[in-house]
mmCIF file of C-alpha atoms in Angstrom:
data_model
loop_
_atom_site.group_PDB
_atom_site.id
_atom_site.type_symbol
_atom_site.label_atom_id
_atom_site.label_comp_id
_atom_site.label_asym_id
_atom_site.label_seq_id
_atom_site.Cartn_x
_atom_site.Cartn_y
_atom_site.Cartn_z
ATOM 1 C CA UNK A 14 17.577 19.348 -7.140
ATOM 2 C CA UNK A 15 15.545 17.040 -9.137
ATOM 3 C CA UNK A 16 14.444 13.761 -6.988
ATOM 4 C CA UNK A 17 11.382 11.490 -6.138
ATOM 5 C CA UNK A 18 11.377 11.516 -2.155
ATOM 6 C CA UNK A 19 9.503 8.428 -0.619
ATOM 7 C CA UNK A 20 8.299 8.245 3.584
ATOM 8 C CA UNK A 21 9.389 6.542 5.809
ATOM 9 C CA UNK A 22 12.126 5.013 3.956
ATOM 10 C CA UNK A 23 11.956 2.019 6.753
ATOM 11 C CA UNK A 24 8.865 0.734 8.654
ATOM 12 C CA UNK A 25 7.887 -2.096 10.454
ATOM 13 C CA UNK A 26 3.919 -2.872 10.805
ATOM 14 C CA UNK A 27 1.455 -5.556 12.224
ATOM 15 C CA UNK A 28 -0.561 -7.232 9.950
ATOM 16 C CA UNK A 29 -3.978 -5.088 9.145
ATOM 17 C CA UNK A 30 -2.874 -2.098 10.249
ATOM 18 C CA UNK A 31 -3.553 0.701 7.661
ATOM 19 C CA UNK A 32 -0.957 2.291 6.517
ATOM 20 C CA UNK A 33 0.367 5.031 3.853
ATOM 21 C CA UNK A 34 3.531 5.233 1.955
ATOM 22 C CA UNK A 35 3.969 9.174 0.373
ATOM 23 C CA UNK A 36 5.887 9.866 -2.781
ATOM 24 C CA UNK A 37 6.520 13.391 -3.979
ATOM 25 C CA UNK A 38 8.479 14.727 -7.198
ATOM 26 C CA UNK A 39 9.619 18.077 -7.865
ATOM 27 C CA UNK A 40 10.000 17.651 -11.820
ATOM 28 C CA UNK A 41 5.957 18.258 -13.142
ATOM 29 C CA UNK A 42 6.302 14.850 -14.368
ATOM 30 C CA UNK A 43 2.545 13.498 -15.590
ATOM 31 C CA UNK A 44 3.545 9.696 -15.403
ATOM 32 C CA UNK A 45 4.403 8.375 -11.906
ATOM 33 C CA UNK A 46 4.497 4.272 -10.615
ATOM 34 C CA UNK A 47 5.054 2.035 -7.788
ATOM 35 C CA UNK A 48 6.631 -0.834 -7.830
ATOM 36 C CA UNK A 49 7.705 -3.468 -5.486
ATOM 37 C CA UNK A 50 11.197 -5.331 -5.407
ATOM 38 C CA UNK A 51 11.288 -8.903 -4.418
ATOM 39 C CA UNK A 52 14.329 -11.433 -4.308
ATOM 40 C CA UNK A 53 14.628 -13.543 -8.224
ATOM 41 C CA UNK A 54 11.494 -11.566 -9.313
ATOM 42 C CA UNK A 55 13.199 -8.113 -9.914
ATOM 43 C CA UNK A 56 10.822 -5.007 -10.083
ATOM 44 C CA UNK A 57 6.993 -5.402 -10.461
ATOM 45 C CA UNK A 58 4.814 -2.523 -10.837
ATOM 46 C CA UNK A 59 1.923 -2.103 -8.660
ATOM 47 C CA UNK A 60 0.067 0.965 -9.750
ATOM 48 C CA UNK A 61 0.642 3.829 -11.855
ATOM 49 C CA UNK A 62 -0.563 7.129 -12.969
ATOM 50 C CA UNK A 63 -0.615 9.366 -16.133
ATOM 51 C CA UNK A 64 -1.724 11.955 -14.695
ATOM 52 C CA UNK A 65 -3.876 13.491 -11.942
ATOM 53 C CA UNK A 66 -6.994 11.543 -10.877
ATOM 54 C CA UNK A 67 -5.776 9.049 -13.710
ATOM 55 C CA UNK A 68 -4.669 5.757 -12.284
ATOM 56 C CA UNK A 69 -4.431 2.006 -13.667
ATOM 57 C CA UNK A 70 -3.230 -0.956 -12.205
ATOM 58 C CA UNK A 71 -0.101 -2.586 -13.023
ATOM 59 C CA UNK A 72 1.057 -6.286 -12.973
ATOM 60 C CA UNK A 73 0.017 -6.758 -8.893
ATOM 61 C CA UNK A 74 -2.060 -4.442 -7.529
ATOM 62 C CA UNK A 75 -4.077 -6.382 -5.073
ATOM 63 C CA UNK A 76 -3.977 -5.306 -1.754
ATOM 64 C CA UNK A 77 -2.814 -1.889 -2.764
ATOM 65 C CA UNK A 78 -5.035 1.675 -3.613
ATOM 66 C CA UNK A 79 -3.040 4.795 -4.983
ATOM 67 C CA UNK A 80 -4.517 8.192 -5.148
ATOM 68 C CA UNK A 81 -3.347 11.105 -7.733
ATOM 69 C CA UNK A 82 -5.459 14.446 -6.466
ATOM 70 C CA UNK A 83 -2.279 16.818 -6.920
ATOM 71 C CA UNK A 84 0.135 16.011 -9.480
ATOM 72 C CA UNK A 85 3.352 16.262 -7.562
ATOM 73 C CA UNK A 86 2.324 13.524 -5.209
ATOM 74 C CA UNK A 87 1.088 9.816 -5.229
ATOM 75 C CA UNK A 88 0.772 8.206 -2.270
ATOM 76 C CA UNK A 89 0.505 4.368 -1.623
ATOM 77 C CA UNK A 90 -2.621 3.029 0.534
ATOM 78 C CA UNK A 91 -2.173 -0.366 2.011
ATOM 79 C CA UNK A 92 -5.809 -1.007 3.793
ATOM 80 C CA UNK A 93 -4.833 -3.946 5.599
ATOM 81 C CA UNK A 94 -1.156 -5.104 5.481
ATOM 82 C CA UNK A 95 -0.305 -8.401 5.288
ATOM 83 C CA UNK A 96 2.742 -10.760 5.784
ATOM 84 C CA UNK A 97 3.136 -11.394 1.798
ATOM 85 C CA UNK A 98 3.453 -7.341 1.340
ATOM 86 C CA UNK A 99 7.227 -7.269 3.325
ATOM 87 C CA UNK A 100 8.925 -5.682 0.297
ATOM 88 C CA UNK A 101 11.115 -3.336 -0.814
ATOM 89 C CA UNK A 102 9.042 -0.446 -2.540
ATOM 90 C CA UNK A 103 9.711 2.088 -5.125
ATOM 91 C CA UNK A 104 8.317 4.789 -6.208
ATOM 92 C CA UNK A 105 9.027 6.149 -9.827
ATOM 93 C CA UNK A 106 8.221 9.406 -12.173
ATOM 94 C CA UNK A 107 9.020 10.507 -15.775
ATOM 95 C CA UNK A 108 7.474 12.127 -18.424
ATOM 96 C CA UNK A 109 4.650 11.158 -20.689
ATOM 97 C CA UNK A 110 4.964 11.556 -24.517
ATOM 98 C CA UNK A 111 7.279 9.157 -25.820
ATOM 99 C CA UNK A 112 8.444 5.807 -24.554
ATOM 100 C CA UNK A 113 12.090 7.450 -24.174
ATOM 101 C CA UNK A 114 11.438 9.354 -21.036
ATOM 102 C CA UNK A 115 14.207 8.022 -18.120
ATOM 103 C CA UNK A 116 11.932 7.230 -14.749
ATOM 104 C CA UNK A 117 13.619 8.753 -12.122
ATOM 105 C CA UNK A 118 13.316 6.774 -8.861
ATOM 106 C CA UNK A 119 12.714 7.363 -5.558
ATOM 107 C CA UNK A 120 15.420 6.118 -2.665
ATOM 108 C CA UNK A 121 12.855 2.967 -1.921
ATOM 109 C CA UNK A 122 11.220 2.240 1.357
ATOM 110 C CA UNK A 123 11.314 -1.305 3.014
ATOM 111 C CA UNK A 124 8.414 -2.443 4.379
ATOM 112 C CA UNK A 125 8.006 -5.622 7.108
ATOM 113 C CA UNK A 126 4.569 -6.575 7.963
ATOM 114 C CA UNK A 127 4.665 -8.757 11.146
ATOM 115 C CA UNK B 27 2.067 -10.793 -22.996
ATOM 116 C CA UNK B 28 5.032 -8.691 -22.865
ATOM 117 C CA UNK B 29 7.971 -9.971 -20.905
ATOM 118 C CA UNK B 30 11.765 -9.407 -19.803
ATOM 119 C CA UNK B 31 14.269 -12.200 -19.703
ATOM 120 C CA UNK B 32 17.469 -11.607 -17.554
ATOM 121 C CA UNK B 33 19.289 -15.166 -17.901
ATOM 122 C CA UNK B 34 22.234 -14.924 -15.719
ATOM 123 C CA UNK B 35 21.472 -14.968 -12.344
ATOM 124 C CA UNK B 36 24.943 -13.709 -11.375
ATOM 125 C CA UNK B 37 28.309 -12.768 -13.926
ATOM 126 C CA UNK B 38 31.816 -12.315 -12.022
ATOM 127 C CA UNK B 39 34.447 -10.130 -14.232
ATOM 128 C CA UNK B 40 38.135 -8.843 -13.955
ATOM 129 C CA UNK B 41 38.690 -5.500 -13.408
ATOM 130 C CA UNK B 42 38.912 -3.416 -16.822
ATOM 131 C CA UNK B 43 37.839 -5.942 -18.113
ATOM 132 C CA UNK B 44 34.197 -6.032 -20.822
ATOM 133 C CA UNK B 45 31.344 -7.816 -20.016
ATOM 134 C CA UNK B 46 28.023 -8.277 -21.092
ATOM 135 C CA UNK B 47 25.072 -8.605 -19.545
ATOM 136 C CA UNK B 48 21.947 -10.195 -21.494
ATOM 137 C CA UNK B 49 18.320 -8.970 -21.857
ATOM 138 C CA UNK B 50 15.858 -10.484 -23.876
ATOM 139 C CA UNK B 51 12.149 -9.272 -24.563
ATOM 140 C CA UNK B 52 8.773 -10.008 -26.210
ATOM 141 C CA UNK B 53 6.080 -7.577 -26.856
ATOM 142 C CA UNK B 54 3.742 -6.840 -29.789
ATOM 143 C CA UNK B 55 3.793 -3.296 -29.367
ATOM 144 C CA UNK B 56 5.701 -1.730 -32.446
ATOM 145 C CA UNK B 57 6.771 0.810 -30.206
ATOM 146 C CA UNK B 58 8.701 0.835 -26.993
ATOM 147 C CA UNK B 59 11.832 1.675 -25.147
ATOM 148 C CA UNK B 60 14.298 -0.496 -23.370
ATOM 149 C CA UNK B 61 16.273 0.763 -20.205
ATOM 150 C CA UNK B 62 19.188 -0.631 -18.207
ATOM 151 C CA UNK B 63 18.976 0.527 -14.523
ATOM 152 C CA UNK B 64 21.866 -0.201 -12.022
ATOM 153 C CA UNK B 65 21.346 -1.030 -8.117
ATOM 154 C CA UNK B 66 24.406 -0.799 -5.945
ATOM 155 C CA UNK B 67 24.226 -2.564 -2.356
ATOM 156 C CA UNK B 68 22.950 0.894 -1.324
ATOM 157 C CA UNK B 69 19.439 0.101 -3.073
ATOM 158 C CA UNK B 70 18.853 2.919 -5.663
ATOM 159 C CA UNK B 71 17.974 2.534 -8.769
ATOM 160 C CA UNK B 72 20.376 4.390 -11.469
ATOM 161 C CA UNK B 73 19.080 5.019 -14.462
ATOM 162 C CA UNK B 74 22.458 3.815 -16.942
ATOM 163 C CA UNK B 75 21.239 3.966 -20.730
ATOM 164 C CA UNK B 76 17.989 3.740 -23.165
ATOM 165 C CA UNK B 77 17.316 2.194 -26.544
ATOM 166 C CA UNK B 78 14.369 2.892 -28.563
ATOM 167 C CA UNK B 79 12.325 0.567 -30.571
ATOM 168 C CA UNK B 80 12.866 2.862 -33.858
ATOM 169 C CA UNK B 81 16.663 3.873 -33.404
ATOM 170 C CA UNK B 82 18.529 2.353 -36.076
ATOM 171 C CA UNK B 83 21.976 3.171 -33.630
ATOM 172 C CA UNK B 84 23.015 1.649 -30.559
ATOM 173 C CA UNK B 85 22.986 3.559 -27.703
ATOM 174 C CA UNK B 86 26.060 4.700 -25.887
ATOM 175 C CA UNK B 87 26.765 6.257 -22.655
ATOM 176 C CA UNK B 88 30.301 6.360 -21.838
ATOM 177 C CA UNK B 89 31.259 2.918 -20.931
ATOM 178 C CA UNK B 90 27.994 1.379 -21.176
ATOM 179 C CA UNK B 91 26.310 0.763 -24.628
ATOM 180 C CA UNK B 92 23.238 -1.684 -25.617
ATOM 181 C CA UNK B 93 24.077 -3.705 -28.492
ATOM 182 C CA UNK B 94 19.992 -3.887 -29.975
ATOM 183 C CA UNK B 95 19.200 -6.837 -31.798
ATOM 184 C CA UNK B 96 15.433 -6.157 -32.791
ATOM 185 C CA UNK B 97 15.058 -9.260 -35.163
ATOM 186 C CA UNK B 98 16.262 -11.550 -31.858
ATOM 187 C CA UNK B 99 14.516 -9.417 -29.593
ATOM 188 C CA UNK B 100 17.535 -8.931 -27.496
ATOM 189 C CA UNK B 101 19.025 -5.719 -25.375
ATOM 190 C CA UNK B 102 22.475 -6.740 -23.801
ATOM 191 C CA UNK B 103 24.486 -3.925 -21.812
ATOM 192 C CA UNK B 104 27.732 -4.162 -22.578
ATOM 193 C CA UNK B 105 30.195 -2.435 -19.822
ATOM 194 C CA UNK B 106 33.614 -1.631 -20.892
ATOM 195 C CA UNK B 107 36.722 -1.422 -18.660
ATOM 196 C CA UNK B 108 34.925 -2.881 -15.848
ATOM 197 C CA UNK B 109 35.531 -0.804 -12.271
ATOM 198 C CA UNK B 110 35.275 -2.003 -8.548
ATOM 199 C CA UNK B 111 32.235 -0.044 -8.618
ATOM 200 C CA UNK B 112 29.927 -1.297 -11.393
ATOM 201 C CA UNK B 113 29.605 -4.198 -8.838
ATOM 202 C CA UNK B 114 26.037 -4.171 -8.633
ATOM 203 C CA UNK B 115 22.637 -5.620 -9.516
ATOM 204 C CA UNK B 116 21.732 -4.584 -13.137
ATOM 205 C CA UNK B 117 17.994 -4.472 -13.890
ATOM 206 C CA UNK B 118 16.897 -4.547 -17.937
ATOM 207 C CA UNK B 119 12.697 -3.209 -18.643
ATOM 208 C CA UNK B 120 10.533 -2.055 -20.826
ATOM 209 C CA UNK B 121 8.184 0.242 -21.305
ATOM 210 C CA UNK B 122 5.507 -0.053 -24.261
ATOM 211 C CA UNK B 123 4.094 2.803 -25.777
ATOM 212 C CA UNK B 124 1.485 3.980 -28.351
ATOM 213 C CA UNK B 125 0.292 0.938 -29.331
ATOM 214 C CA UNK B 126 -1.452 0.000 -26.152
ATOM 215 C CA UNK B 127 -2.127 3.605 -25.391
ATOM 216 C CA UNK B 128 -0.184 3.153 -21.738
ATOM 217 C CA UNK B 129 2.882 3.175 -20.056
ATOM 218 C CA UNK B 130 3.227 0.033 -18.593
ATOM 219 C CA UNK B 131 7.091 -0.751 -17.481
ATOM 220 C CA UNK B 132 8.053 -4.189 -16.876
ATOM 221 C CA UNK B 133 11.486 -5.117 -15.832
ATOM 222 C CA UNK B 134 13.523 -8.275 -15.906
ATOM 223 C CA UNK B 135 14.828 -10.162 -12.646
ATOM 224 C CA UNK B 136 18.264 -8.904 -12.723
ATOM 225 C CA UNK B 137 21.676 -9.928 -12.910
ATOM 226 C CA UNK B 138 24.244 -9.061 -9.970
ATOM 227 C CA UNK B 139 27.430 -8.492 -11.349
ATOM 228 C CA UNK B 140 30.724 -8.959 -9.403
ATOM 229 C CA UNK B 141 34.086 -6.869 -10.349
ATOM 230 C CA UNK B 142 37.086 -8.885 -8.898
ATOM 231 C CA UNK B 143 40.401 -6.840 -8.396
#
């Protein structure tokens, strides 16, 4: 079955405490994004990636690093968590070659930094 | 700077009944594509229908369709026969293409639509 799995889906953390959200996806897709999910602001992407070891930032990427060293899997880095971070996150993939290519999300994970 | 404009906040409708839910854009970038995505209470995100910036038809998929208005910038999703379970948040984005040589997606700040029986 095609699908973008994200871990943990749920996750409660103190403030500065590292910590790593995975995201995997079984399709070979090149393109793959995070985004975070905030009350009135709708979806806001955070990082994303054409393809491996190619990364760019999105619209708010501070406080956030991404990695892309296999291309199945791009994993979200926060160094030191803080309050403003407690979001809902989402992690996305599709093809690259056209701007018609359907992202196919992960299930989300919801993060509260204490 | 390119943007997404969801105006409605929140849209009640009768069952089976249409509705329309309204998008607007701006972006310089000749080409791009415009999604609608759909987020039930349960917090996925459903991928419901795409327009691109060259298709001279509206899209259609089964009762959703995007009535494109290039000149006015403008994407609504139009849901037919409305069902308990399009109650959801609706999310409209964009995605630019060659022009800026990436694939940034932006998306809009959604409209949560209510079905009453």
């Amino acid at each position: 079955e095609a699908q973008v799995t994200q871990n943990p889906r749920y996750l409660i953390t103190v403030t500065g405490k590292k910590l790593t959200v995975t995201c995997s996806q079984n399709m070979n897709h090149e393109y793959m994004s995070w985004y975070r999910q905030d009350p009135g602001l709708g979806l806001r992407q955070i990082y994303y990636s054409m393809n491996v070891e190619v990364t760019d930032k999105g619209d708010v990427p501070e406080g956030y690093k991404v990695s892309r060293k296999e291309k199945r899997n791009f994993p979200l880095i926060l160094e030191s968590p803080s309050p403003n971070q407690t979001s809902l996150y989402f992690c996305a993939s599709s093809l690259v070659g056209g701007v018609n290519t359907e992202a196919f999300f992960g299930q989300g994970t919801r993060l509260t930094v204490v | 700077a390119q943007k997404i404009t969801q105006t409605q906040p929140g849209m009640f409708v009768q069952e089976k009944e249409a509705v329309t839910l309204d998008c607007t854009y701006d972006t310089s970038d000749p080409s791009y594509g415009l999604f609608w995505y759909k987020q039930p209470s349960s917090g996925e995100m459903i991928f419901l229908i795409y327009q691109g910036s060259y298709d001279q038809q509206n899209a259609t998929e089964g009762r959703y369709s995007l009535n494109f208005q290039k000149a006015r910038k403008s994407a609504n999703l139009v849901i037919s026969a409305s069902q308990l379970g399009d109650s959801a948040m609706y999310f409209c984005a964009m995605r630019e293409g060659l022009g800026t040589g990436g694939f940034k997606t932006i998306f809009g700040a959604g409209t949560r639509l209510f079905v009453k029986a």
